Coordinates of C-alpha atoms in Angstrom, one line a residue:
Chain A
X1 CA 0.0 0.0 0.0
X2 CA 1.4 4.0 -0.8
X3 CA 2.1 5.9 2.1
X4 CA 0.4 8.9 2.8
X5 CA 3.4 11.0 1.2
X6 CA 3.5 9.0 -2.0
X7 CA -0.1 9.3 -2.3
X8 CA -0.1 12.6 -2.4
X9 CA 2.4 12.6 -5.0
X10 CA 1.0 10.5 -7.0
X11 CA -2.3 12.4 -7.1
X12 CA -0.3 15.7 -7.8
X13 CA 1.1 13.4 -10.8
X14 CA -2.0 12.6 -12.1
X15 CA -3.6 16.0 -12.0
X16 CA -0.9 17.2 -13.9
X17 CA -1.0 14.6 -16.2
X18 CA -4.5 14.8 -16.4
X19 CA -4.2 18.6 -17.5
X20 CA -1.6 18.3 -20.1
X21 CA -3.8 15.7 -21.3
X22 CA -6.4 17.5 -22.1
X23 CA -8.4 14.7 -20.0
X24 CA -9.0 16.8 -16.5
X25 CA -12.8 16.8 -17.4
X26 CA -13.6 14.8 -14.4
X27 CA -15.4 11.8 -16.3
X28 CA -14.5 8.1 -15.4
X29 CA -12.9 6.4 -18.2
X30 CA -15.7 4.5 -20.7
X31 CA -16.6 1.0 -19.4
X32 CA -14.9 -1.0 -22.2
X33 CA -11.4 1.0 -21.3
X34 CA -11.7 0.0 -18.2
X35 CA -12.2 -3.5 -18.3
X36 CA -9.6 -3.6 -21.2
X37 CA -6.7 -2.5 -18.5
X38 CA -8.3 -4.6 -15.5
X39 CA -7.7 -7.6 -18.1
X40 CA -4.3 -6.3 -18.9
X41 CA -3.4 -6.1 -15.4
X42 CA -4.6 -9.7 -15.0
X43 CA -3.0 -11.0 -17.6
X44 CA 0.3 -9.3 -16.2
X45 CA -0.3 -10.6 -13.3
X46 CA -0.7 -14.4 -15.1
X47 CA 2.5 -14.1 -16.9
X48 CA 4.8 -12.5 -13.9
X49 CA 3.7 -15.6 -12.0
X50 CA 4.4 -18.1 -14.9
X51 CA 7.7 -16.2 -15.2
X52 CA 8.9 -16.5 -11.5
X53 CA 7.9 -20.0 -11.1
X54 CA 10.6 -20.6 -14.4
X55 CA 12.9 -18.5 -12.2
X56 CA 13.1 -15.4 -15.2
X57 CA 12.3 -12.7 -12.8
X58 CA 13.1 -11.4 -9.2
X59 CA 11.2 -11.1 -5.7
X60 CA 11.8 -7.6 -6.1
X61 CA 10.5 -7.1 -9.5
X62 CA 7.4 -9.8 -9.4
X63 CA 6.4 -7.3 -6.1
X64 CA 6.6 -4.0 -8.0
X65 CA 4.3 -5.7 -10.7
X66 CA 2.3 -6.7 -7.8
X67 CA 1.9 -3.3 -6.7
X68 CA 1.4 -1.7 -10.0
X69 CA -1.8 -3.9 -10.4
X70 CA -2.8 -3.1 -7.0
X71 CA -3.2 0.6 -8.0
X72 CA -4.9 -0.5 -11.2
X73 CA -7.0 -2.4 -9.1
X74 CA -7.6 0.0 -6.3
X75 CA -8.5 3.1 -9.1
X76 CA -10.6 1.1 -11.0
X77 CA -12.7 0.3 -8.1
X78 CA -13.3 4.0 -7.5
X79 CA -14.0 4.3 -11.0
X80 CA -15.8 1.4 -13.2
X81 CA -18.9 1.7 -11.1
X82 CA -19.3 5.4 -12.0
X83 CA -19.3 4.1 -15.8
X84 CA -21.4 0.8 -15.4
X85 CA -24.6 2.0 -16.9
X86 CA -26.6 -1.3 -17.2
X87 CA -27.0 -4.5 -15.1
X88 CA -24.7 -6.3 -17.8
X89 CA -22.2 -3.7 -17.5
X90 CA -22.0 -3.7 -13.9
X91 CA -21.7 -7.6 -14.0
X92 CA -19.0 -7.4 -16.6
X93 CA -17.2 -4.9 -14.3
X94 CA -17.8 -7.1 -11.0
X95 CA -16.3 -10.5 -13.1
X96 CA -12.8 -8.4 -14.2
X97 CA -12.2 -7.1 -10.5
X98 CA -12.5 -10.4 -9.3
X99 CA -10.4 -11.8 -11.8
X100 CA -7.4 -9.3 -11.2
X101 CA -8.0 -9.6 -7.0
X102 CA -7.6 -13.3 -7.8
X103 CA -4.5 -13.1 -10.2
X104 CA -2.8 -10.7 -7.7
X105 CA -3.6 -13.2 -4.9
X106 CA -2.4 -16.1 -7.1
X107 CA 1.2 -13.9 -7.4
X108 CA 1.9 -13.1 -4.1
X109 CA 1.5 -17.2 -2.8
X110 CA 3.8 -17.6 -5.8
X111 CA 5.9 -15.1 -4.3
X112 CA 5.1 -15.9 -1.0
X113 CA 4.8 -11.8 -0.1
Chain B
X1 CA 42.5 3.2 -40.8
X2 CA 42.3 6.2 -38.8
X3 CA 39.1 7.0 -40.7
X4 CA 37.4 3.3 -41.1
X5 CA 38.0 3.0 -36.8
X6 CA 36.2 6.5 -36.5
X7 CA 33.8 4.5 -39.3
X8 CA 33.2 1.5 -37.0
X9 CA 33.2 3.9 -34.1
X10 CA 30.6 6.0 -35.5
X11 CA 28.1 3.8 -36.5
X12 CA 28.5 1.9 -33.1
X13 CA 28.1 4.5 -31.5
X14 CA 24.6 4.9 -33.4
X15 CA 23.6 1.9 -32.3
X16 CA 24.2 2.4 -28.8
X17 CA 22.4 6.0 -28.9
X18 CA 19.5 4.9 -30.8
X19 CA 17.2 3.2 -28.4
X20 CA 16.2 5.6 -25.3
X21 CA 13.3 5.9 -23.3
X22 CA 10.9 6.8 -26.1
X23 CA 12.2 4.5 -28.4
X24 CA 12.0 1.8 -25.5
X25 CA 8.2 2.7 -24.7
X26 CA 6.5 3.5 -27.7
X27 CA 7.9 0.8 -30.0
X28 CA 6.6 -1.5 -26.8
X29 CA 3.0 0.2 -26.7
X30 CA 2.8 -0.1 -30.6
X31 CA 3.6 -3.8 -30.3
X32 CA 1.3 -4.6 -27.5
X33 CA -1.8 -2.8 -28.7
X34 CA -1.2 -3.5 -32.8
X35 CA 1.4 -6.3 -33.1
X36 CA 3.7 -5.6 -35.9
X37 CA 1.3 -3.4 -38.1
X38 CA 3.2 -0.2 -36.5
X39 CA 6.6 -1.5 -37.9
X40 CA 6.4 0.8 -40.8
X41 CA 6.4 3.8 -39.0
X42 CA 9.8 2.9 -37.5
X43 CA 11.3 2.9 -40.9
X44 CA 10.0 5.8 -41.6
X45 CA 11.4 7.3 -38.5
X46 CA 14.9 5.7 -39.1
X47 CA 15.3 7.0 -42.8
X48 CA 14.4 10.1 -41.7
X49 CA 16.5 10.6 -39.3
X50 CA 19.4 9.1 -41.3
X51 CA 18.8 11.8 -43.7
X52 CA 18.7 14.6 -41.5
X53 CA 21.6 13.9 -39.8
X54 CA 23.7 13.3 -42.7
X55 CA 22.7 16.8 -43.6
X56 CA 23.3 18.6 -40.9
X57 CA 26.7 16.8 -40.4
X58 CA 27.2 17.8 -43.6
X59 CA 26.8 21.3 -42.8
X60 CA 29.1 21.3 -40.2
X61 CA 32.0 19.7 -42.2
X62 CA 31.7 21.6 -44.9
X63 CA 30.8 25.3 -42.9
X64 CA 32.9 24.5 -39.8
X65 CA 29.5 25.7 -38.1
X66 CA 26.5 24.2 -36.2
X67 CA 23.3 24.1 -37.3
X68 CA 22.0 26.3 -34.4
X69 CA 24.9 28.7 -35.1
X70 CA 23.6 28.9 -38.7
X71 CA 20.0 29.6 -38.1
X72 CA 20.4 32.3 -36.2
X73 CA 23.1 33.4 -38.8
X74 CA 20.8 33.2 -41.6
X75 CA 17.5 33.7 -40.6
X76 CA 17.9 36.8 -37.8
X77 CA 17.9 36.6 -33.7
X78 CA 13.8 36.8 -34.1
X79 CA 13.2 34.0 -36.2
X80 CA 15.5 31.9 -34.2
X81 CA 14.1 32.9 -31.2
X82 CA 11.2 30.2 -32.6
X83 CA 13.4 26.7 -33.0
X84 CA 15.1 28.2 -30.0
X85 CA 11.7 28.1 -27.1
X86 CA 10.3 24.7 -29.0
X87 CA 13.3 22.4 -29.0
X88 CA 14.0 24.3 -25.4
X89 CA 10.8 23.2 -24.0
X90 CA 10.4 19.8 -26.2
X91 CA 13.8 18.3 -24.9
X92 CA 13.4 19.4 -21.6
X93 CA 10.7 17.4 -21.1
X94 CA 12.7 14.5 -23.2
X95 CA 15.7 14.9 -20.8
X96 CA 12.9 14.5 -17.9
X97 CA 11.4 11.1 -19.1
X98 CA 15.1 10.3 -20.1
X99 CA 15.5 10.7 -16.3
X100 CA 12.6 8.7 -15.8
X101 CA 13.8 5.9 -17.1
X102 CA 17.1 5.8 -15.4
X103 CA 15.2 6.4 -12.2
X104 CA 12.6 2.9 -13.1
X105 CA 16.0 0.8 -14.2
X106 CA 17.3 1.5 -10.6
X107 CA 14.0 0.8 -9.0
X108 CA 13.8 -2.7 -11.5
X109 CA 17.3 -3.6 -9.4
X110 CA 16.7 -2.5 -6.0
X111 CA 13.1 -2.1 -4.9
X112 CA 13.7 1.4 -4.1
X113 CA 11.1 3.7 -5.5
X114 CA 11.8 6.0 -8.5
X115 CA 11.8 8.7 -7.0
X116 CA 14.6 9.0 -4.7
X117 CA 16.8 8.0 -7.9
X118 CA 16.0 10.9 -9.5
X119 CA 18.3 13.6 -7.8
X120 CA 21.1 11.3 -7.4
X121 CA 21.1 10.8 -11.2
X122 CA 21.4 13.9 -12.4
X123 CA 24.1 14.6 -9.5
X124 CA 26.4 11.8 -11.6
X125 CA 25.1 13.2 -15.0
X126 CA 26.6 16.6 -13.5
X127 CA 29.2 15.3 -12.4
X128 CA 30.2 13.5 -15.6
X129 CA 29.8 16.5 -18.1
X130 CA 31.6 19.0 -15.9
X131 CA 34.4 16.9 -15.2
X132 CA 34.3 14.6 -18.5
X133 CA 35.1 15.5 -22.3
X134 CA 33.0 15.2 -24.8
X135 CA 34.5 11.8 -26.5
X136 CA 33.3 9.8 -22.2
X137 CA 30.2 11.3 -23.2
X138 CA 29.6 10.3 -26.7
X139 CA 31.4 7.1 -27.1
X140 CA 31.3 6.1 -23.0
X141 CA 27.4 5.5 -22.9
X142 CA 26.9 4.2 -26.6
X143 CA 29.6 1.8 -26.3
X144 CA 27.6 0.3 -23.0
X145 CA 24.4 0.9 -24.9
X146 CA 25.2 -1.9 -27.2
X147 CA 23.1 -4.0 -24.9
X148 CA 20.7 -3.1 -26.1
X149 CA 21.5 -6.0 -28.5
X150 CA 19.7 -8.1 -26.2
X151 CA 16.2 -6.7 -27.6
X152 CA 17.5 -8.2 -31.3
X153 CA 18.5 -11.7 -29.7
X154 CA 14.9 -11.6 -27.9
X155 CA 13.0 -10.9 -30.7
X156 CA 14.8 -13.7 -32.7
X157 CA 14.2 -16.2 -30.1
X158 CA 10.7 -15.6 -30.2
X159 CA 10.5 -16.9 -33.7
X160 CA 8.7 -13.6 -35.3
X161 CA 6.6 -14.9 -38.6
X162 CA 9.0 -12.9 -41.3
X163 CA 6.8 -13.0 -43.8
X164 CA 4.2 -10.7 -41.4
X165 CA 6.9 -9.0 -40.3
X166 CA 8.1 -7.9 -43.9
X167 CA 4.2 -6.8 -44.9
X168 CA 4.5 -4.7 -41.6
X169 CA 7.1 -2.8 -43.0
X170 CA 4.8 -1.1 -45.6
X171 CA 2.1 1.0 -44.7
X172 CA -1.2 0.2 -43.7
X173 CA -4.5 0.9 -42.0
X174 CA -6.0 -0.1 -38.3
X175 CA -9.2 -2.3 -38.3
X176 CA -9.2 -1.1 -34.8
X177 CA -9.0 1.7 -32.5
X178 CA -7.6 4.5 -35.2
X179 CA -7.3 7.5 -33.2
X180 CA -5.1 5.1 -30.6
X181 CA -3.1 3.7 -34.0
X182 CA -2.2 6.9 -35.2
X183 CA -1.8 8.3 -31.7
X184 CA 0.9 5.5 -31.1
X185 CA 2.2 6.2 -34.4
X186 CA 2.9 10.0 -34.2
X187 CA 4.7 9.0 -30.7
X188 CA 7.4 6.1 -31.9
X189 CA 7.8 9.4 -35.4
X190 CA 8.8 11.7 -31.8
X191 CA 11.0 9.3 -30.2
X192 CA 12.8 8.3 -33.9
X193 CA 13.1 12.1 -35.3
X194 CA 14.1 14.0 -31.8
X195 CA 15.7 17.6 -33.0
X196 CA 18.0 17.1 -30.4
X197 CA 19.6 13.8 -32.1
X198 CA 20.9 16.2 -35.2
X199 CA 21.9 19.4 -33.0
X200 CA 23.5 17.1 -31.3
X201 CA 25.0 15.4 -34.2
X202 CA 25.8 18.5 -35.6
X203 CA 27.3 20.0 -32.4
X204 CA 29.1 16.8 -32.5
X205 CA 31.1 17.0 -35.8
X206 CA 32.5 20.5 -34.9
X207 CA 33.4 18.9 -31.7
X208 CA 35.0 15.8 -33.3
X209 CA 36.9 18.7 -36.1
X210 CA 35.4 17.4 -38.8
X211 CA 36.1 18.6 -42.3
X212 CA 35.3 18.0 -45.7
X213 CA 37.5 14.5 -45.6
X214 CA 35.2 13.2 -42.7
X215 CA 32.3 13.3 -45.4
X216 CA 32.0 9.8 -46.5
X217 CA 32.6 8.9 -42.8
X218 CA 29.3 11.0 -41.7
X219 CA 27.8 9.5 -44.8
X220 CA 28.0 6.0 -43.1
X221 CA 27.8 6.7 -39.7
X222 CA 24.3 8.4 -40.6
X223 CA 23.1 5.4 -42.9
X224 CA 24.3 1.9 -41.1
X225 CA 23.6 3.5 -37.3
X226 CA 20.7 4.4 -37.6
X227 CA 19.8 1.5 -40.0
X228 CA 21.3 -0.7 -36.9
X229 CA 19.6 1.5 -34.5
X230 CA 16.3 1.1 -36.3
X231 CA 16.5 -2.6 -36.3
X232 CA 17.0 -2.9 -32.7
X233 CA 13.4 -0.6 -31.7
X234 CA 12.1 -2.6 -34.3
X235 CA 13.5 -5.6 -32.0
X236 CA 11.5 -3.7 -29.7
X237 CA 8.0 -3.7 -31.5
X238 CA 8.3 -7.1 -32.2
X239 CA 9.5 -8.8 -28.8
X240 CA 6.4 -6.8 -27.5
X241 CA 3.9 -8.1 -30.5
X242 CA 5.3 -11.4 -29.7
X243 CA 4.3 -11.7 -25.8
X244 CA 2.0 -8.8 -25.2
X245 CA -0.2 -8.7 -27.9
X246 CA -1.4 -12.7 -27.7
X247 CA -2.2 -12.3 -24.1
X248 CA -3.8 -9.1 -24.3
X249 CA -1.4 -6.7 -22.1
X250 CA -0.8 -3.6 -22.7
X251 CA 1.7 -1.2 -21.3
X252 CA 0.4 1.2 -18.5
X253 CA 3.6 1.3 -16.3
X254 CA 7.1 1.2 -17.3
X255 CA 7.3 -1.8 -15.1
X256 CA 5.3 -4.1 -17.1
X257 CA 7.8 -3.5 -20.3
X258 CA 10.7 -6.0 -18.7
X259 CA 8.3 -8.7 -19.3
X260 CA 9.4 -8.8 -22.8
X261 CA 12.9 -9.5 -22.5
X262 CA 12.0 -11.8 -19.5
X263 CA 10.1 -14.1 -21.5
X264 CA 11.9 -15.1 -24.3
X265 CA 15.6 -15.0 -21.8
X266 CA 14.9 -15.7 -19.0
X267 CA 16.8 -13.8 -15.7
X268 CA 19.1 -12.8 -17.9
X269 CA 16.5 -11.0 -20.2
X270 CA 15.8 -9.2 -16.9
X271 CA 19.4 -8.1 -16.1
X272 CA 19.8 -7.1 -20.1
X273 CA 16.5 -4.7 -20.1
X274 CA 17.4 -3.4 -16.6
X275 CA 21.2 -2.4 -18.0
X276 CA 19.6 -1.3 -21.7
X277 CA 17.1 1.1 -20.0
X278 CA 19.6 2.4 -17.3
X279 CA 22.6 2.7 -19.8
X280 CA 20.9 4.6 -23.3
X281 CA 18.5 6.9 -20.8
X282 CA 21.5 8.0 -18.8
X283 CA 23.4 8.4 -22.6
X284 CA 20.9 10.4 -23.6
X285 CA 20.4 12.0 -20.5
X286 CA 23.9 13.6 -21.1
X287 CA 23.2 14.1 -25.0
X288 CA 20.2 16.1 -24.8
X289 CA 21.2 18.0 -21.5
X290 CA 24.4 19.0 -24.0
X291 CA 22.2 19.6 -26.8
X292 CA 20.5 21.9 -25.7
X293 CA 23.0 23.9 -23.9
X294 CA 25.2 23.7 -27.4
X295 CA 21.6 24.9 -29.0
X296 CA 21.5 28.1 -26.1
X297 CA 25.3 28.9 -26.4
X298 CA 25.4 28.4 -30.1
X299 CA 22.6 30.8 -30.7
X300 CA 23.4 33.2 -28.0
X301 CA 27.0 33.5 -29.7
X302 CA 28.8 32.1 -26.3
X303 CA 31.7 30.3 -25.8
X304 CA 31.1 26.7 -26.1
X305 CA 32.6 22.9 -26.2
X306 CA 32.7 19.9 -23.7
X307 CA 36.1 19.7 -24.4
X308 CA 36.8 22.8 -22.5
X309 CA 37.0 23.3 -18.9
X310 CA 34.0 24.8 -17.1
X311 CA 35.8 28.0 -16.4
X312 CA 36.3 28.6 -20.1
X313 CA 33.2 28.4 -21.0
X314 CA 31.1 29.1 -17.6
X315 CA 27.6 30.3 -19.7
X316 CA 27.5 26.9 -21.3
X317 CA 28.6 24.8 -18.1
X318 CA 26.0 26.4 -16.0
X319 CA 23.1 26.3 -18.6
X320 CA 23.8 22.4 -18.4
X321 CA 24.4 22.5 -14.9
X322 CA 20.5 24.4 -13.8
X323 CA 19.1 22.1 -17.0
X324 CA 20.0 18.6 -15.4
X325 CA 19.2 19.4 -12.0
X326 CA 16.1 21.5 -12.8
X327 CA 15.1 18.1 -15.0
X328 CA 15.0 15.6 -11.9
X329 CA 12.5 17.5 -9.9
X330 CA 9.6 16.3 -11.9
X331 CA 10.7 13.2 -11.3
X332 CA 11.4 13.5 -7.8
X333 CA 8.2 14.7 -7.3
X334 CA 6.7 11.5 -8.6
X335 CA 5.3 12.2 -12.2
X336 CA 4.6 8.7 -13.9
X337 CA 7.5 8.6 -16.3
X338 CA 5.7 6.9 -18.9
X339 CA 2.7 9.7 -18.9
X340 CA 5.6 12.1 -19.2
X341 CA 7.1 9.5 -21.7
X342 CA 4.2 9.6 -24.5
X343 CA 3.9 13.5 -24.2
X344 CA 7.1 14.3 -24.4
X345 CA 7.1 12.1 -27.7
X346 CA 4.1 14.0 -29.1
X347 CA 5.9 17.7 -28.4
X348 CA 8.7 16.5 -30.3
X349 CA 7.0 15.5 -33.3
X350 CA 4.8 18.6 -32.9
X351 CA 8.0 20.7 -32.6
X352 CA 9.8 19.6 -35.8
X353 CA 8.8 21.7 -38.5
X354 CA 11.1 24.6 -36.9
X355 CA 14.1 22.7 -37.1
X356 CA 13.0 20.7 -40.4
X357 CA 12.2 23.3 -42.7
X358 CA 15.0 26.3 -41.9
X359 CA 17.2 23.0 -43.4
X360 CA 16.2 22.8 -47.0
X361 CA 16.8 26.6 -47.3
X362 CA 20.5 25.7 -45.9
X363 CA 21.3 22.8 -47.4
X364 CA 20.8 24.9 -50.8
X365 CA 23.2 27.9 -49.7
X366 CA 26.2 27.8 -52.3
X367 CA 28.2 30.2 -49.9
X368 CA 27.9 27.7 -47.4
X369 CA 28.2 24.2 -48.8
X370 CA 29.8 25.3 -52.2
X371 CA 30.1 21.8 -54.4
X372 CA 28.5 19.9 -51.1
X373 CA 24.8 21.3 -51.5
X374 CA 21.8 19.2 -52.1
X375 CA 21.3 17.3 -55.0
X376 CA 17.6 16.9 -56.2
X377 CA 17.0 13.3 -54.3
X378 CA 18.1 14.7 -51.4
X379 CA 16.2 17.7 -52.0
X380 CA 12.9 15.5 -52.4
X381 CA 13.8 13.4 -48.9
X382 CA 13.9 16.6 -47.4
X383 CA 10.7 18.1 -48.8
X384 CA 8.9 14.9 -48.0
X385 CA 10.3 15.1 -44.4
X386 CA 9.3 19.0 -44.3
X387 CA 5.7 17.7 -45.0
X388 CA 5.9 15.0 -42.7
X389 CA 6.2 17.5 -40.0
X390 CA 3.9 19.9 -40.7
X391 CA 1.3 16.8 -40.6
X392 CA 2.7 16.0 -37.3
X393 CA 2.5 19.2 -35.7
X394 CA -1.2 19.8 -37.1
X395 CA -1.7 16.5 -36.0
X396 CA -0.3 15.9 -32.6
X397 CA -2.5 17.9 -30.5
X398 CA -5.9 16.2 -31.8
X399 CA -4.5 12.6 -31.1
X400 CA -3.2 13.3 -27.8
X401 CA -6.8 14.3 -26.9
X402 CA -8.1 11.3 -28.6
X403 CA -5.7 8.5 -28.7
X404 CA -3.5 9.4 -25.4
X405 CA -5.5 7.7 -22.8

């Protein structure tokens, strides 16, 4: 988890990423976005755990990765429901949470973190 | 033999500059999200780049004078005043993501977050231009940066389908997600055609005392590095096509991109793209922090050169000295280098017709090049390239808003 000081850094980052994007209009990212990065993460998080079990990647990097998807995870949760407009949607959304809570569980046993 | 060493030198030392942190990251998104279908624009990138810098290495051999020096020559203190602010502000924020990427390498190793990597890498950066000459800076970093060899041996062990691969190299549409193809694509055009890579270039030859003998080495030292250097981000593209792509990840972080040399080799692939991206972003740390103190002293008329000692040139040394430091904070701060990454890209694609056009006039001035002008070919590349970037700077803006999420 960020410490309070790197939170707040990071949220200054993203605002000002968010303004020279062009994208500081406040709305969520669109639904299918979304679930296209919660699936990346999972599928990161599938492959760093295939590649430490071969022995192609470090503690120390497999727990970065770990983290990473943890702050996917932890933004989308804040997010997806803002942008879940129907029943299906908010199933769809509820299914690729899951999915990446599981993966990142899966990596740290693997890891044993 | 003196000449074919500085030859083999040369184009070596291509190589090992080529791949950087924009190189590193887009030709990695472009894989992930559109296989090899972006390949084309790296060639397009490559040649360009090839051509420019054979011109404005040209110029220097032949005029004994940089291309900065020349603009403001020939085209007044207000017009220059233009190339000046935009490559200014556009590798500024290169040099930032530059540090960036240095900053993620050393996290990669050690666990320890980005940010407190920042300062302490521009502190050796410092440290190395004010103390170092301008041959530790060049050849130094590129000769490590041949690691970055390890992307080529990845992408071969991952068996790419050639004939794919060959199609890729030619234009050709997205059946999906345009504004996010073309988006990608305008980003790997910034990271291939920086202006800084031909100031520096430039800068370089006076540096190196070229003259009109050292033409046919620029020739090839323009052509086979970057051809070389092209292959290696096209290493990139693929390795990325090759284990991203099939399983549907695409890059968010800069931490995610090891992956690709991880897969195909193994620890070793870790240890290679841990050294590549710590070795050409600290290079090119040093080369653009140079550049654009060679493109502020050149312009402003002060004394300039690596190769002199700080006191003898203090404007220059001090405008690289407030420009590396003043670089980290972002960094330190936290700014997501990879955000910073993709923008930074954009400006610099956005930023080139300043540096791109002022050429052609240049490159036809008989008082400067004499017998050494253009020839019509060359003359058509460079027209071509003018065009390129005015499409890219009307371009750029729109597709960030569209495609940069």
């Amino acid at each position: 988890m960020l410490q309070p000081a790197s939170a707040r850094t990071n949220r200054l980052s993203l605002t000002f990423a968010a303004l020279l994007t062009g994208v500081g209009c406040g709305a969520p990212p669109p639904i299918d976005k979304q679930l296209e990065t919660l699936a990346s993460w999972t599928a990161t998080m599938q492959l760093a755990k295939e590649r430490h079990g071969a022995g192609a990647i470090t503690i120390t990097y497999a727990t970065q990765l770990r983290d990473r998807a943890d702050e996917a995870f932890q933004q989308a949760s804040t997010t997806i429901g803002q942008s879940a407009h129907t029943r299906t949607d908010s199933a769809y959304a509820a299914a690729a949470l899951d999915s990446l809570r599981t993966a990142i569980r899966q990596l740290e046993s693997e890891v044993g973190s | 033999m003196k000449k074919w060493a500085e030859v083999a030198l040369g184009v070596v030392t291509s190589i090992g500059g080529f791949l950087e942190v924009g190189s590193i990251a887009t030709s990695a998104q472009g894989g992930a999200e559109f296989g090899y279908q972006l390949a084309w624009v790296l060639v397009l990138g490559t040649t360009s780049l090839a051509i420019l810098m054979e011109m404005t290495g040209r110029l220097a051999a032949v005029s004994q004078r940089s291309y900065a020096d020349l603009l403001r020559e020939r085209f007044g203190y207000r017009f220059f005043l233009l190339p000046l602010v935009a490559v200014f502000v556009v590798s500024l924020l290169v040099v930032i993501s530059e540090i960036g990427g240095v900053s993620i390498a050393l996290q990669l190793a050690t666990g320890i977050d980005f940010r407190w990597w920042a300062i302490p890498t521009a502190l050796v950066g410092w440290f190395l231009l004010w103390r170092g000459n301008f041959t530790i800076v060049e050849q130094g970093t590129a000769m490590l940066g041949l690691v970055a060899i390890s992307f080529a041996v990845g992408a071969l062990k991952l068996h790419p389908v050639w004939p794919t691969l060959g199609r890729a190299l030619l234009p050709s549409l997205p059946s999906h997600d345009r504004a996010r193809y073309w988006y990608l694509a305008v980003s790997i055009l910034g990271a291939s055609i920086s202006p800084y890579l031909y100031l520096f270039y430039s800068a370089g030859a006076l540096e190196d005392e070229w003259t009109i003998e050292h033409l046919g080495v620029n020739r090839v030292t323009a052509g086979m590095g970057n051809v070389f250097g092209g292959v290696l981000a096209i290493a990139s593209l693929v390795t990325a096509a090759l284990v991203f792509a099939p399983r549907g990840i695409k890059v968010d972080r800069y931490e995610q991109i090891a992956l690709v040399l991880a897969t195909p080799l193994g620890r070793a692939g870790l240890v290679f793209f841990i050294m590549t991206l710590f070795v050409t972003c600290f290079g090119s740390t040093l080369e653009i922090v140079l550049a654009i103190a060679y493109l502020l002293a050149q312009g402003l008329g002060w004394n300039w050169s690596e190769n002199l000692k700080p006191g003898k040139d203090a404007r220059f040394a001090t405008s690289y000295t407030v420009l590396i430091l003043l670089a980290s904070l972002p960094i330190a701060i936290g700014m997501d280098p990879l955000t910073l990454t993709n923008i930074s890209m954009v400006a610099t694609a956005a930023s080139l017709p300043v540096t791109v056009i002022p050429l052609s006039v240049l490159m036809n001035d008989g008082d400067l090049l004499n017998t050494h002008v253009n020839g019509w070919p060359s003359n058509l590349a460079l027209v071509v390239i003018a065009l390129l970037s005015v499409v890219l700077l009307v371009a750029a803006i729109p597709l960030q808003l569209l495609g940069g999420g």
